[in-house]
mmCIF file of C-alpha atoms in Angstrom:
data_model
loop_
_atom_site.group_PDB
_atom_site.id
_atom_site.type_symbol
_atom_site.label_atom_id
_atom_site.label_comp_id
_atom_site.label_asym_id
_atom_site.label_seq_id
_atom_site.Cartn_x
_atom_site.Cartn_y
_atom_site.Cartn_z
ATOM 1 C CA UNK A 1 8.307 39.119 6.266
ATOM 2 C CA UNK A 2 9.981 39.160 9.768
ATOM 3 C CA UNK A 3 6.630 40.180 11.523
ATOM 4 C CA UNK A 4 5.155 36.714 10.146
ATOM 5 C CA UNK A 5 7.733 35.013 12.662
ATOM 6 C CA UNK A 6 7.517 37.542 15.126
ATOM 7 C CA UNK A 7 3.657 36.779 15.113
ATOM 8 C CA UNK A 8 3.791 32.937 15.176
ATOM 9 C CA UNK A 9 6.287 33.325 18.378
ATOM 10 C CA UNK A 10 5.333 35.975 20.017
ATOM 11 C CA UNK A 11 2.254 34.957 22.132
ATOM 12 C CA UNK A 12 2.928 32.383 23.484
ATOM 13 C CA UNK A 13 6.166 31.144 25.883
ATOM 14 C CA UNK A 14 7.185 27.339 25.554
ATOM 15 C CA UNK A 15 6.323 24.659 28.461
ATOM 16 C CA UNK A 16 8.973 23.377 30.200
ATOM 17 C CA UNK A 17 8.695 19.587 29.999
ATOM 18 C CA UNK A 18 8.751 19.492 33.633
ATOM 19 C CA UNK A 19 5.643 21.651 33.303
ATOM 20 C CA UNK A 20 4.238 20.040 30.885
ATOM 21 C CA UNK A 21 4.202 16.396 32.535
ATOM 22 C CA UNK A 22 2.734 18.175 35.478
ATOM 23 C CA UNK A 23 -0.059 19.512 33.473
ATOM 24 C CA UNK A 24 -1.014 16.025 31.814
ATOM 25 C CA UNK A 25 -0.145 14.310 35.388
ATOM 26 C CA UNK A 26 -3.409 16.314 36.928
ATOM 27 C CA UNK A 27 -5.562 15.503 33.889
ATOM 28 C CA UNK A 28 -5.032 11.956 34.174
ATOM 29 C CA UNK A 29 -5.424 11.850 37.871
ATOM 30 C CA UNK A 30 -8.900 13.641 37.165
ATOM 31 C CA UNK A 31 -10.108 11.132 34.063
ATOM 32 C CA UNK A 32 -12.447 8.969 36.791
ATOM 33 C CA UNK A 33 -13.214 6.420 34.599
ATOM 34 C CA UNK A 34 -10.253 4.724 33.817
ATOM 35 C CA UNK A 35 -9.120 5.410 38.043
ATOM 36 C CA UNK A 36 -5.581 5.627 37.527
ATOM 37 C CA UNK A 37 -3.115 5.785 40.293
ATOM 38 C CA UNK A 38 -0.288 8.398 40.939
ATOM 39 C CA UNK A 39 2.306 6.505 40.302
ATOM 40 C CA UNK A 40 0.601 4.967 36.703
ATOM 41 C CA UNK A 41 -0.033 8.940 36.000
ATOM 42 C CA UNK A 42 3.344 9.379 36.681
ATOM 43 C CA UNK A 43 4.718 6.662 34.269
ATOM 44 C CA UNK A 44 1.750 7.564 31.897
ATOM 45 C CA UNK A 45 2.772 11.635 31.550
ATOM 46 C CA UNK A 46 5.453 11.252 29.459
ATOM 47 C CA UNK A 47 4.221 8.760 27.014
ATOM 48 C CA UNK A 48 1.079 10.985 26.234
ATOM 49 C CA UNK A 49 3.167 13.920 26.257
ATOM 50 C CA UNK A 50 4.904 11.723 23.222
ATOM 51 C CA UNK A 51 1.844 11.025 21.449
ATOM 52 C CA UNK A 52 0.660 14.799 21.482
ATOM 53 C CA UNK A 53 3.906 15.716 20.179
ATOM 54 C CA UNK A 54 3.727 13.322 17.264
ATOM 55 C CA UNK A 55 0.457 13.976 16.612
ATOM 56 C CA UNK A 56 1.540 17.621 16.624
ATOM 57 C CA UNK A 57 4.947 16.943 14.398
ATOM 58 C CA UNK A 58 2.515 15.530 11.863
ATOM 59 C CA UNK A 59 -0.168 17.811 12.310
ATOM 60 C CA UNK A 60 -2.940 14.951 12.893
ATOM 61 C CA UNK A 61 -5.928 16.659 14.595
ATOM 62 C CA UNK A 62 -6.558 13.509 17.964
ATOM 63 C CA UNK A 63 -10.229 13.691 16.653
ATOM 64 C CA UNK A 64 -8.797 11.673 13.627
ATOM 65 C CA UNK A 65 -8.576 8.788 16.129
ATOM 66 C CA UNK A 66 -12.071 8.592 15.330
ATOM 67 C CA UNK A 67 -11.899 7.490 11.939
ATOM 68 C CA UNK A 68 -9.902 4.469 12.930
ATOM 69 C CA UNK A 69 -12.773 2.189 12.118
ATOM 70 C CA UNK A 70 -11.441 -0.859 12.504
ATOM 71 C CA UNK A 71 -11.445 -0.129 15.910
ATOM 72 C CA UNK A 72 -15.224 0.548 16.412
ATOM 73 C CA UNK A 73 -16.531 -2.422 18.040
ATOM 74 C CA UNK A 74 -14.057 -2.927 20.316
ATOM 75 C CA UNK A 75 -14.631 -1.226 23.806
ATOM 76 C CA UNK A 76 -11.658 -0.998 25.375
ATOM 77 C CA UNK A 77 -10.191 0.833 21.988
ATOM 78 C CA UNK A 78 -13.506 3.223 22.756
ATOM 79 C CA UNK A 79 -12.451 3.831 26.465
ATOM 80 C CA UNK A 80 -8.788 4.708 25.361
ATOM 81 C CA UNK A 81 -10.131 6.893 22.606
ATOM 82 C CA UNK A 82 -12.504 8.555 25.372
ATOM 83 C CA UNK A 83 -9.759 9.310 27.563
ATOM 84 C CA UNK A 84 -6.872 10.592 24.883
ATOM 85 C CA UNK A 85 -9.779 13.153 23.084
ATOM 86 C CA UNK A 86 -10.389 14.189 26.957
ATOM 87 C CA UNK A 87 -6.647 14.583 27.738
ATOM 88 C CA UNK A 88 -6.152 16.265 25.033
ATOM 89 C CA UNK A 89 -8.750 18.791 25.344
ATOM 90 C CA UNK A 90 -7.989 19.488 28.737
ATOM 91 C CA UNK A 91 -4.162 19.787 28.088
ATOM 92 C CA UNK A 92 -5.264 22.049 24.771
ATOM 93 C CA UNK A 93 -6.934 24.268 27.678
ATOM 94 C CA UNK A 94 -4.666 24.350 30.375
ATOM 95 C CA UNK A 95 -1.839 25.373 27.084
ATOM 96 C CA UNK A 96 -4.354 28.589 26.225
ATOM 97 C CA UNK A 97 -4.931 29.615 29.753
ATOM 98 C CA UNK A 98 -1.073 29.638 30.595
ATOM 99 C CA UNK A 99 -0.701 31.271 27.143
ATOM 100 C CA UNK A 100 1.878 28.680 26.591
ATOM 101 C CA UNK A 101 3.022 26.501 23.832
ATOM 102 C CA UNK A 102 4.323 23.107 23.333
ATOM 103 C CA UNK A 103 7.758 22.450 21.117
ATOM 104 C CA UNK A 104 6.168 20.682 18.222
ATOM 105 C CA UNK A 105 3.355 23.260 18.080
ATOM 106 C CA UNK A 106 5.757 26.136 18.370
ATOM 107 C CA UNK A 107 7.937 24.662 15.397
ATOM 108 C CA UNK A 108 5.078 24.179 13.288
ATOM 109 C CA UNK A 109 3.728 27.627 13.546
ATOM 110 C CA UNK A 110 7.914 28.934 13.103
ATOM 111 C CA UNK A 111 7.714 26.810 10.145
ATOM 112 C CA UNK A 112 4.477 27.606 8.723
ATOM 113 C CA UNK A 113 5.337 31.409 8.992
ATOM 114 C CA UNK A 114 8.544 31.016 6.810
ATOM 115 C CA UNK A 115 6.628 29.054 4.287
ATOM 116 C CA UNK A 116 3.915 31.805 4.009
ATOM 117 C CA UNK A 117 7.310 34.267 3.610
ATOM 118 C CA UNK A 118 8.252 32.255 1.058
ATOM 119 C CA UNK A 119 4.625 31.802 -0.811
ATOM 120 C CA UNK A 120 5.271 35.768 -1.467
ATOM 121 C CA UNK A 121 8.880 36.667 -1.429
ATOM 122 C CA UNK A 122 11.993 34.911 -2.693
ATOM 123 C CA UNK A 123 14.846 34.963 -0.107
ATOM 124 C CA UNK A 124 17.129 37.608 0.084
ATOM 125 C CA UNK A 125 20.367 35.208 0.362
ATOM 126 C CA UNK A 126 20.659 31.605 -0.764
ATOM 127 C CA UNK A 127 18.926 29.138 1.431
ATOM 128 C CA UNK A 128 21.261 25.686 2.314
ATOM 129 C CA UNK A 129 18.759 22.625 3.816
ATOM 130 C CA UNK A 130 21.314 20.421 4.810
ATOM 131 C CA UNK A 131 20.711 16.578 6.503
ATOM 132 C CA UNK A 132 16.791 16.759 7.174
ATOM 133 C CA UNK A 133 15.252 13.679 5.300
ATOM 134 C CA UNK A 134 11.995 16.069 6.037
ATOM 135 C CA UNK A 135 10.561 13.480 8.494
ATOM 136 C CA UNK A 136 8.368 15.876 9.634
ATOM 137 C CA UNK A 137 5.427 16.864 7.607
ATOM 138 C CA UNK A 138 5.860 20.769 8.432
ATOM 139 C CA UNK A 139 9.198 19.883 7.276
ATOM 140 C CA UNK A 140 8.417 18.614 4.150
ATOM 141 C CA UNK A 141 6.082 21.713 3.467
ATOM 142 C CA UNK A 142 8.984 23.885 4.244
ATOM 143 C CA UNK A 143 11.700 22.153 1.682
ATOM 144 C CA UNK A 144 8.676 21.961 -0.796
ATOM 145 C CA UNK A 145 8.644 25.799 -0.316
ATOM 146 C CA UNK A 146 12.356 26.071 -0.374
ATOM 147 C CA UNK A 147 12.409 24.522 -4.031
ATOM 148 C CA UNK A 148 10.113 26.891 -5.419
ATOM 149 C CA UNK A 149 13.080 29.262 -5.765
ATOM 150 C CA UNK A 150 16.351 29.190 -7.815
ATOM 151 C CA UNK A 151 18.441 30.296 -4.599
ATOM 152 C CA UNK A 152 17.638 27.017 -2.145
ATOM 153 C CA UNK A 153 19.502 24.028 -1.793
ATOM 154 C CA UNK A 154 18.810 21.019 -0.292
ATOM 155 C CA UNK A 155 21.663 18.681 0.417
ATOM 156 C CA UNK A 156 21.268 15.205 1.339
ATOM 157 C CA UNK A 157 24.034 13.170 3.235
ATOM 158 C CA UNK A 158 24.589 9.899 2.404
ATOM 159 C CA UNK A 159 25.913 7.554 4.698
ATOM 160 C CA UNK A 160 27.815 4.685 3.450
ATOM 161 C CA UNK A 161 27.509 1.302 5.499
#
C-alpha cells in the first residue's frame, strides 16, 4: 500500500524551478541550429519549461509532435519540432543524471501509485475529492479510481454568476 508511494517518491528529489530554467537555459544555448542568444534562452526557459509540464500533466509523450501531420511540409514547423524532441531529450537526461524530478512528473507518479492502491485495496477511511474538475488527465484516472468504491466522494462546487 504505503510502499507504492514511498516507491514513486523516493528516488528522486524535485528541481527547483530556478534549477530547472538553468538546465533548459544550457540546452538551448547548445541547440546550434536555431543560434539563439542568451538573453532569447533566457526568455525562452520558462516557456519550454511550460510546455514540458503540460505535456507531462497530460501525459503526452513530445514524440507525439510527430504525428501532427498537418504540419509535415512545412519547414520551419520541422525545425521547431527538431529542436523541442532535442530539448527534451537532453532535459530528460540532465533530470536522470541529477536523479531529480520535475513537479508534474512527480505528481503523476504520486498519483499513479494511489490508483494502483486502489486497483487492489478499498480505502481504509472514506475518501472526500472536493473542487478538482479533474483537468488533469492523471487526475481524472485518480477520481475514476476513487468511484470504484462505495466509500469516495467527489464533490463538485458550483459557482453561481
Amino acid at each position: 500500500g504505503d510502499e507504492l508511494i514511498k516507491m514513486a517518491n523516493s528516488n528522486f528529489n524535485l528541481v527547483s524551478r530556478l534549477e530547472q530554467k538553468s538546465i533548459l537555459i544550457n540546452i538551448i544555448l547548445s541547440y546550434k541550429p536555431l543560434g539563439f542568444t542568451l538573453y532569447q534562452a533566457i526568455n525562452l526557459a520558462s516557456n519550454l519549461a511550460n510546455l514540458f509540464n503540460e505535456l507531462a500533466a497530460e501525459q503526452i509523450n513530445i514524440k507525439a509532435l510527430d504525428d501532427l501531420s498537418d504540419f509535415d511540409s512545412a519547414s520551419h514547423w520541422q525545425e521547431i519540432n527538431a529542436f523541442l524532441q532535442y530539448a527534451y531529450e537532453k532535459f530528460s537526461n540532465k533530470l536522470k543524471q541529477r536523479n531529480k524530478i520535475d513537479y508534474a512528473n512527480q505528481r503523476n507518479n504520486l498519483l499513479q501509485a494511489e490508483i494502483n492502491k486502489l486497483n487492489y485495496k478499498k480505502p481504509d477511511a472514506p475518501i472526500f475529492v472536493i473542487g478538482s474538475t479533474g483537468s488533469i488527465k492523471i487526475v481524472r484516472k485518480f477520481i475514476n479510481a476513487l468511484l470504484q468504491h462505495d466509500s469516495c466522494y467527489i464533490i463538485m462546487i458550483i459557482s453561481r454568476a
